């Protein structure tokens, strides 16, 4: 089990990226969870219901840079007796009083069986300005409450956005506007893919040296004949072995090894963590796939079966090593689909 999932299953609820050079990391502001990545792209969430409920969420997102718009998204699942098969209209109520400018918010079905609305940047800014000093936001569908969200912490969250993106006192600040111009977004680190490498003639069974590795001695599955054994040629003379070693209800853990073309000189594959997050991952990963066309190794650490929390990472093979190119995470198991997870690291892959 990776450190990501171990932390999530212990209910720690946050993941600190570390030093300021890695932007802000992940923080909790009362009832809001927020994350900013290494290029100062920030996302914040308020959840409906109680812990582990799938009761909807509000997402506020903004990239860094002077022209980056503020975007607000609301996702609400249906009640038990409803099916999401047609658009609906919500009315926003702030602390018991209707928000006249948001009396008809049109939401449409999404691919996950919920209703979803993505406000335009102008409407997003207006909505945030309307609710940021409130305590309680309710979305009504006719006379029925569709969702309720606490606003405790939203102002501190948005201020953190501005601080992280160096917007305080700028014309593009969310809260504390001023005359100066916003700086450009930080540059992402550049990762250069290794050369395209032919995949013909790969072994389909373990070499004797790979099979003898101590990492495989405690495996719980028949790794020698497993259909999901992955062998790929990373570079001439370097093979990647992803060997299924144990399975749970929704996770498969793979032993990750490198060898030469003959299956010898075996060593653990190394997958760097986000800078500041601790030791690199070596020897095993969860739920992996490798795309030789892009030289990208991806994994998905699921913290529960529906895949609404955990971590997703991509590493690119440079011809010499794997380098982290993207990572997103969601520490709260509250029904957020992976497409809405916050980024904690991204690189410019070329």
XYZ file of C-alpha atoms in Angstrom:
350
model
C 0.000 0.000 0.000
C 1.436 3.370 -0.980
C 1.993 6.215 1.438
C -0.866 8.076 -0.255
C -3.452 5.424 0.544
C -2.039 4.674 3.959
C -2.482 8.343 4.868
C -5.939 8.522 3.350
C -7.178 5.390 5.077
C -5.946 6.728 8.405
C -8.215 9.697 7.811
C -5.513 12.343 7.848
C -7.533 14.339 5.348
C -4.738 16.605 4.088
C -1.605 16.301 1.984
C 1.090 18.901 2.455
C 3.149 19.542 -0.637
C 5.799 21.201 1.470
C 7.976 24.251 0.871
C 6.653 27.508 -0.612
C 8.531 26.722 -3.835
C 5.889 24.060 -4.408
C 3.084 26.641 -4.113
C 0.641 26.163 -1.282
C -0.049 22.451 -0.982
C -3.364 21.416 0.546
C -5.056 23.293 3.381
C -8.270 23.254 5.376
C -10.075 26.529 6.076
C -12.902 25.605 8.438
C -15.417 23.850 6.139
C -13.441 24.343 2.910
C -10.629 22.215 1.536
C -8.216 23.883 -0.903
C -5.154 22.894 -2.913
C -2.638 24.766 -5.070
C 0.007 23.134 -7.222
C 3.561 24.045 -8.206
C 2.377 26.490 -10.890
C -0.108 28.096 -8.467
C -3.263 26.627 -9.996
C -5.739 26.516 -7.119
C -8.960 24.624 -6.403
C -11.286 24.765 -3.393
C -14.197 22.595 -2.288
C -17.199 22.736 0.009
C -19.105 19.485 0.519
C -22.727 18.839 1.310
C -23.817 16.354 3.958
C -21.708 14.599 6.573
C -18.375 12.808 6.307
C -18.327 10.231 3.487
C -21.711 11.417 2.202
C -22.153 11.805 -1.524
C -24.272 14.951 -1.198
C -22.734 17.270 -3.775
C -19.958 19.819 -3.808
C -19.038 23.356 -4.805
C -15.732 23.727 -6.662
C -13.939 27.041 -7.182
C -10.930 26.913 -9.502
C -8.449 29.457 -10.783
C -5.145 29.197 -12.622
C -2.348 31.690 -11.985
C -1.625 34.557 -14.376
C -3.321 37.922 -14.941
C -5.884 36.721 -17.471
C -6.885 33.466 -15.761
C -10.639 33.439 -15.041
C -12.351 32.357 -11.848
C -14.587 29.332 -12.416
C -17.282 27.968 -10.133
C -18.854 24.525 -10.531
C -21.650 22.881 -8.549
C -22.366 19.141 -8.698
C -25.349 17.615 -6.904
C -26.398 13.945 -7.045
C -30.089 13.019 -7.095
C -32.124 11.991 -4.101
C -32.839 8.277 -3.839
C -36.150 8.577 -5.672
C -34.898 10.688 -8.574
C -33.183 9.885 -11.840
C -30.924 12.440 -13.502
C -32.309 12.478 -17.030
C -33.215 16.125 -17.684
C -32.027 19.646 -16.833
C -33.180 21.241 -13.584
C -33.207 24.772 -12.199
C -31.884 25.712 -8.788
C -32.491 28.845 -6.729
C -29.692 30.093 -4.463
C -30.615 31.072 -0.903
C -28.036 32.779 1.317
C -28.643 32.700 5.076
C -32.358 32.284 4.480
C -32.719 35.072 1.906
C -33.033 34.365 -1.853
C -30.244 35.647 -4.082
C -32.272 37.389 -6.777
C -29.410 37.368 -9.270
C -29.159 33.586 -8.930
C -32.815 32.603 -8.808
C -32.548 30.414 -11.917
C -29.327 28.400 -12.078
C -29.645 25.868 -14.900
C -28.005 22.485 -14.229
C -27.713 19.608 -16.687
C -27.037 15.880 -16.284
C -23.382 14.890 -16.303
C -21.707 11.590 -17.187
C -21.726 10.405 -13.570
C -25.452 10.588 -12.916
C -25.467 13.950 -11.164
C -26.626 17.450 -12.027
C -23.858 19.868 -12.899
C -23.557 23.580 -13.540
C -20.426 25.463 -14.579
C -20.906 29.198 -14.295
C -19.220 31.579 -16.725
C -16.230 33.497 -15.327
C -18.310 36.652 -14.910
C -21.128 34.773 -13.156
C -18.576 32.890 -11.050
C -17.041 36.146 -9.839
C -20.469 37.620 -9.102
C -21.568 34.504 -7.214
C -18.424 34.455 -5.077
C -18.824 38.143 -4.256
C -22.458 37.559 -3.300
C -21.818 34.657 -0.891
C -18.318 35.167 0.493
C -19.483 36.921 3.677
C -22.350 34.522 4.332
C -22.657 31.480 6.575
C -25.018 29.101 4.823
C -25.780 28.466 1.146
C -28.813 26.442 0.104
C -29.768 25.466 -3.418
C -33.495 24.923 -3.842
C -35.235 22.937 -6.557
C -38.735 24.320 -6.438
C -39.807 23.945 -2.827
C -37.296 21.177 -2.110
C -33.773 21.611 -0.810
C -31.317 20.179 -3.332
C -28.169 20.803 -1.281
C -26.784 22.813 1.606
C -23.191 24.054 1.905
C -21.353 25.783 4.724
C -19.587 28.982 3.748
C -17.386 28.996 6.855
C -13.856 29.487 5.567
C -14.628 30.639 2.022
C -13.124 34.112 2.480
C -9.915 32.700 3.966
C -9.771 30.217 1.106
C -10.083 32.898 -1.555
C -7.533 35.065 0.214
C -5.138 32.098 0.105
C -5.750 31.840 -3.631
C -4.764 35.503 -4.035
C -1.706 35.143 -1.791
C -0.484 32.002 -3.538
C -0.936 33.556 -6.974
C 0.610 36.903 -5.866
C -2.594 38.784 -6.648
C -2.988 40.820 -3.459
C -3.306 44.461 -4.444
C -3.724 43.644 -8.139
C -6.550 44.373 -10.532
C -7.272 40.640 -10.843
C -7.453 39.816 -7.117
C -10.594 38.072 -5.933
C -10.822 39.919 -2.622
C -8.169 42.599 -2.073
C -7.965 44.431 -5.365
C -5.441 47.146 -6.096
C -3.742 49.023 -8.924
C -0.811 46.786 -9.719
C -0.751 44.117 -12.419
C -0.719 40.420 -11.651
C 2.492 38.541 -12.423
C 2.570 35.690 -14.930
C 2.014 32.146 -13.755
C 5.116 30.301 -12.555
C 6.762 28.238 -15.259
C 6.210 24.504 -15.038
C 9.294 22.281 -14.975
C 10.100 20.829 -18.380
C 10.152 17.063 -18.839
C 11.455 15.676 -22.126
C 10.241 12.262 -23.221
C 12.792 9.658 -24.126
C 12.985 8.421 -27.716
C 10.222 6.212 -29.099
C 11.305 2.609 -28.571
C 10.010 -0.458 -30.467
C 8.020 -2.919 -28.375
C 8.402 -6.031 -30.546
C 9.837 -9.236 -29.103
C 9.022 -8.606 -25.455
C 8.994 -11.534 -23.014
C 5.631 -12.700 -21.680
C 6.920 -14.734 -18.745
C 9.225 -13.786 -15.932
C 12.929 -14.305 -16.329
C 14.641 -16.379 -13.651
C 16.292 -13.279 -12.203
C 13.017 -11.372 -12.010
C 11.154 -14.351 -10.501
C 13.829 -14.644 -7.821
C 13.393 -11.074 -6.591
C 12.479 -10.792 -2.883
C 9.636 -8.396 -3.752
C 7.738 -11.331 -5.281
C 8.129 -13.798 -2.423
C 5.056 -12.519 -0.571
C 2.839 -12.018 -3.635
C -0.738 -13.234 -3.214
C -1.545 -13.807 -6.899
C -0.144 -16.123 -9.548
C 2.065 -13.451 -11.041
C 3.828 -15.852 -13.396
C 0.740 -16.393 -15.556
C -1.371 -13.342 -14.768
C -3.040 -11.782 -17.790
C -2.295 -8.298 -16.512
C 1.468 -8.766 -16.349
C 2.982 -5.732 -18.103
C 6.379 -5.807 -19.803
C 7.536 -2.783 -21.801
C 10.787 -1.667 -23.401
C 11.619 1.749 -21.991
C 14.862 2.164 -23.912
C 17.129 -0.216 -25.799
C 18.511 -2.457 -23.063
C 15.975 -1.467 -20.376
C 12.755 -3.392 -19.703
C 9.974 -2.410 -17.297
C 8.218 -5.220 -15.433
C 4.876 -4.474 -13.719
C 3.957 -7.687 -11.929
C 0.558 -8.035 -10.192
C 1.327 -9.022 -6.639
C -1.814 -8.546 -4.555
C -5.450 -7.590 -5.101
C -8.220 -6.143 -3.022
C -11.785 -5.340 -3.922
C -10.778 -2.446 -6.169
C -6.987 -2.176 -6.104
C -4.177 -4.228 -7.598
C -0.662 -3.672 -6.315
C 2.162 -4.256 -8.787
C 5.802 -5.000 -8.135
C 7.689 -2.526 -10.358
C 11.106 -3.683 -11.573
C 13.645 -2.866 -14.269
C 15.975 -5.265 -16.045
C 18.200 -5.564 -19.064
C 16.947 -7.161 -22.316
C 17.730 -10.650 -21.056
C 15.805 -10.144 -17.820
C 18.956 -9.757 -15.750
C 20.499 -6.933 -13.724
C 17.145 -6.552 -11.958
C 16.493 -3.538 -9.744
C 13.531 -1.650 -8.362
C 11.946 1.027 -10.534
C 11.938 4.459 -8.911
C 8.980 6.858 -9.163
C 9.666 10.313 -7.697
C 7.108 11.875 -5.400
C 6.027 15.491 -5.503
C 8.945 17.595 -4.197
C 8.539 18.039 -0.460
C 6.286 14.987 -0.055
C 8.899 12.591 1.285
C 10.762 9.599 -0.089
C 10.298 8.480 -3.683
C 8.094 5.476 -4.386
C 10.075 2.367 -5.250
C 9.248 -1.261 -5.780
C 5.442 -1.130 -5.999
C 2.583 0.919 -7.375
C -1.181 0.527 -7.422
C -3.456 0.220 -10.497
C -0.920 1.009 -13.202
C -0.855 1.388 -16.965
C 2.017 2.174 -19.328
C 1.668 3.927 -22.689
C 4.775 3.369 -24.834
C 3.574 5.963 -27.348
C 3.962 8.755 -24.776
C 6.461 6.969 -22.494
C 4.026 7.591 -19.627
C 3.435 5.360 -16.606
C 0.155 6.165 -14.807
C -1.278 4.922 -11.536
C -4.517 5.434 -9.618
C -4.491 4.907 -5.855
C -8.151 4.381 -4.988
C -9.158 5.077 -1.406
C -12.580 3.522 -2.001
C -14.233 1.536 -4.732
C -16.185 4.245 -6.535
C -12.920 6.079 -7.169
C -13.950 9.408 -5.663
C -10.830 9.835 -3.517
C -7.176 8.900 -3.551
C -4.371 9.992 -5.857
C -3.486 9.813 -9.545
C 0.051 10.228 -10.867
C 1.850 10.219 -14.221
C 5.569 9.658 -14.707
C 7.381 10.121 -18.012
C 10.385 8.033 -19.004
C 13.162 10.385 -20.124
C 15.431 7.691 -21.520
C 17.237 7.388 -18.201
C 14.635 7.615 -15.434
C 10.980 8.200 -14.616
C 10.145 11.839 -13.820
C 6.873 12.983 -12.263
C 4.830 14.865 -14.849
C 1.400 15.212 -13.178
C -0.281 14.417 -9.905
C -3.774 15.100 -8.597
C -5.387 14.044 -5.367
C -8.625 14.069 -3.406
C -8.289 13.308 0.312
C -12.025 13.597 1.046
C -14.243 10.699 -0.064
C -17.251 12.831 -0.967
C -18.284 11.861 -4.490
C -15.849 14.046 -6.453
C -14.999 12.496 -9.816
C -11.317 12.396 -10.860
C -11.862 15.078 -13.514
C -12.601 17.539 -10.699
C -9.670 16.601 -8.449
C -7.133 19.324 -7.709
C -3.700 19.260 -9.259
C -0.771 19.198 -6.827
C 1.933 18.927 -9.492
C 2.237 19.451 -13.214
C 5.097 19.605 -15.682
C 5.479 20.772 -19.258
C 6.013 17.498 -21.121
C 7.749 17.740 -24.488
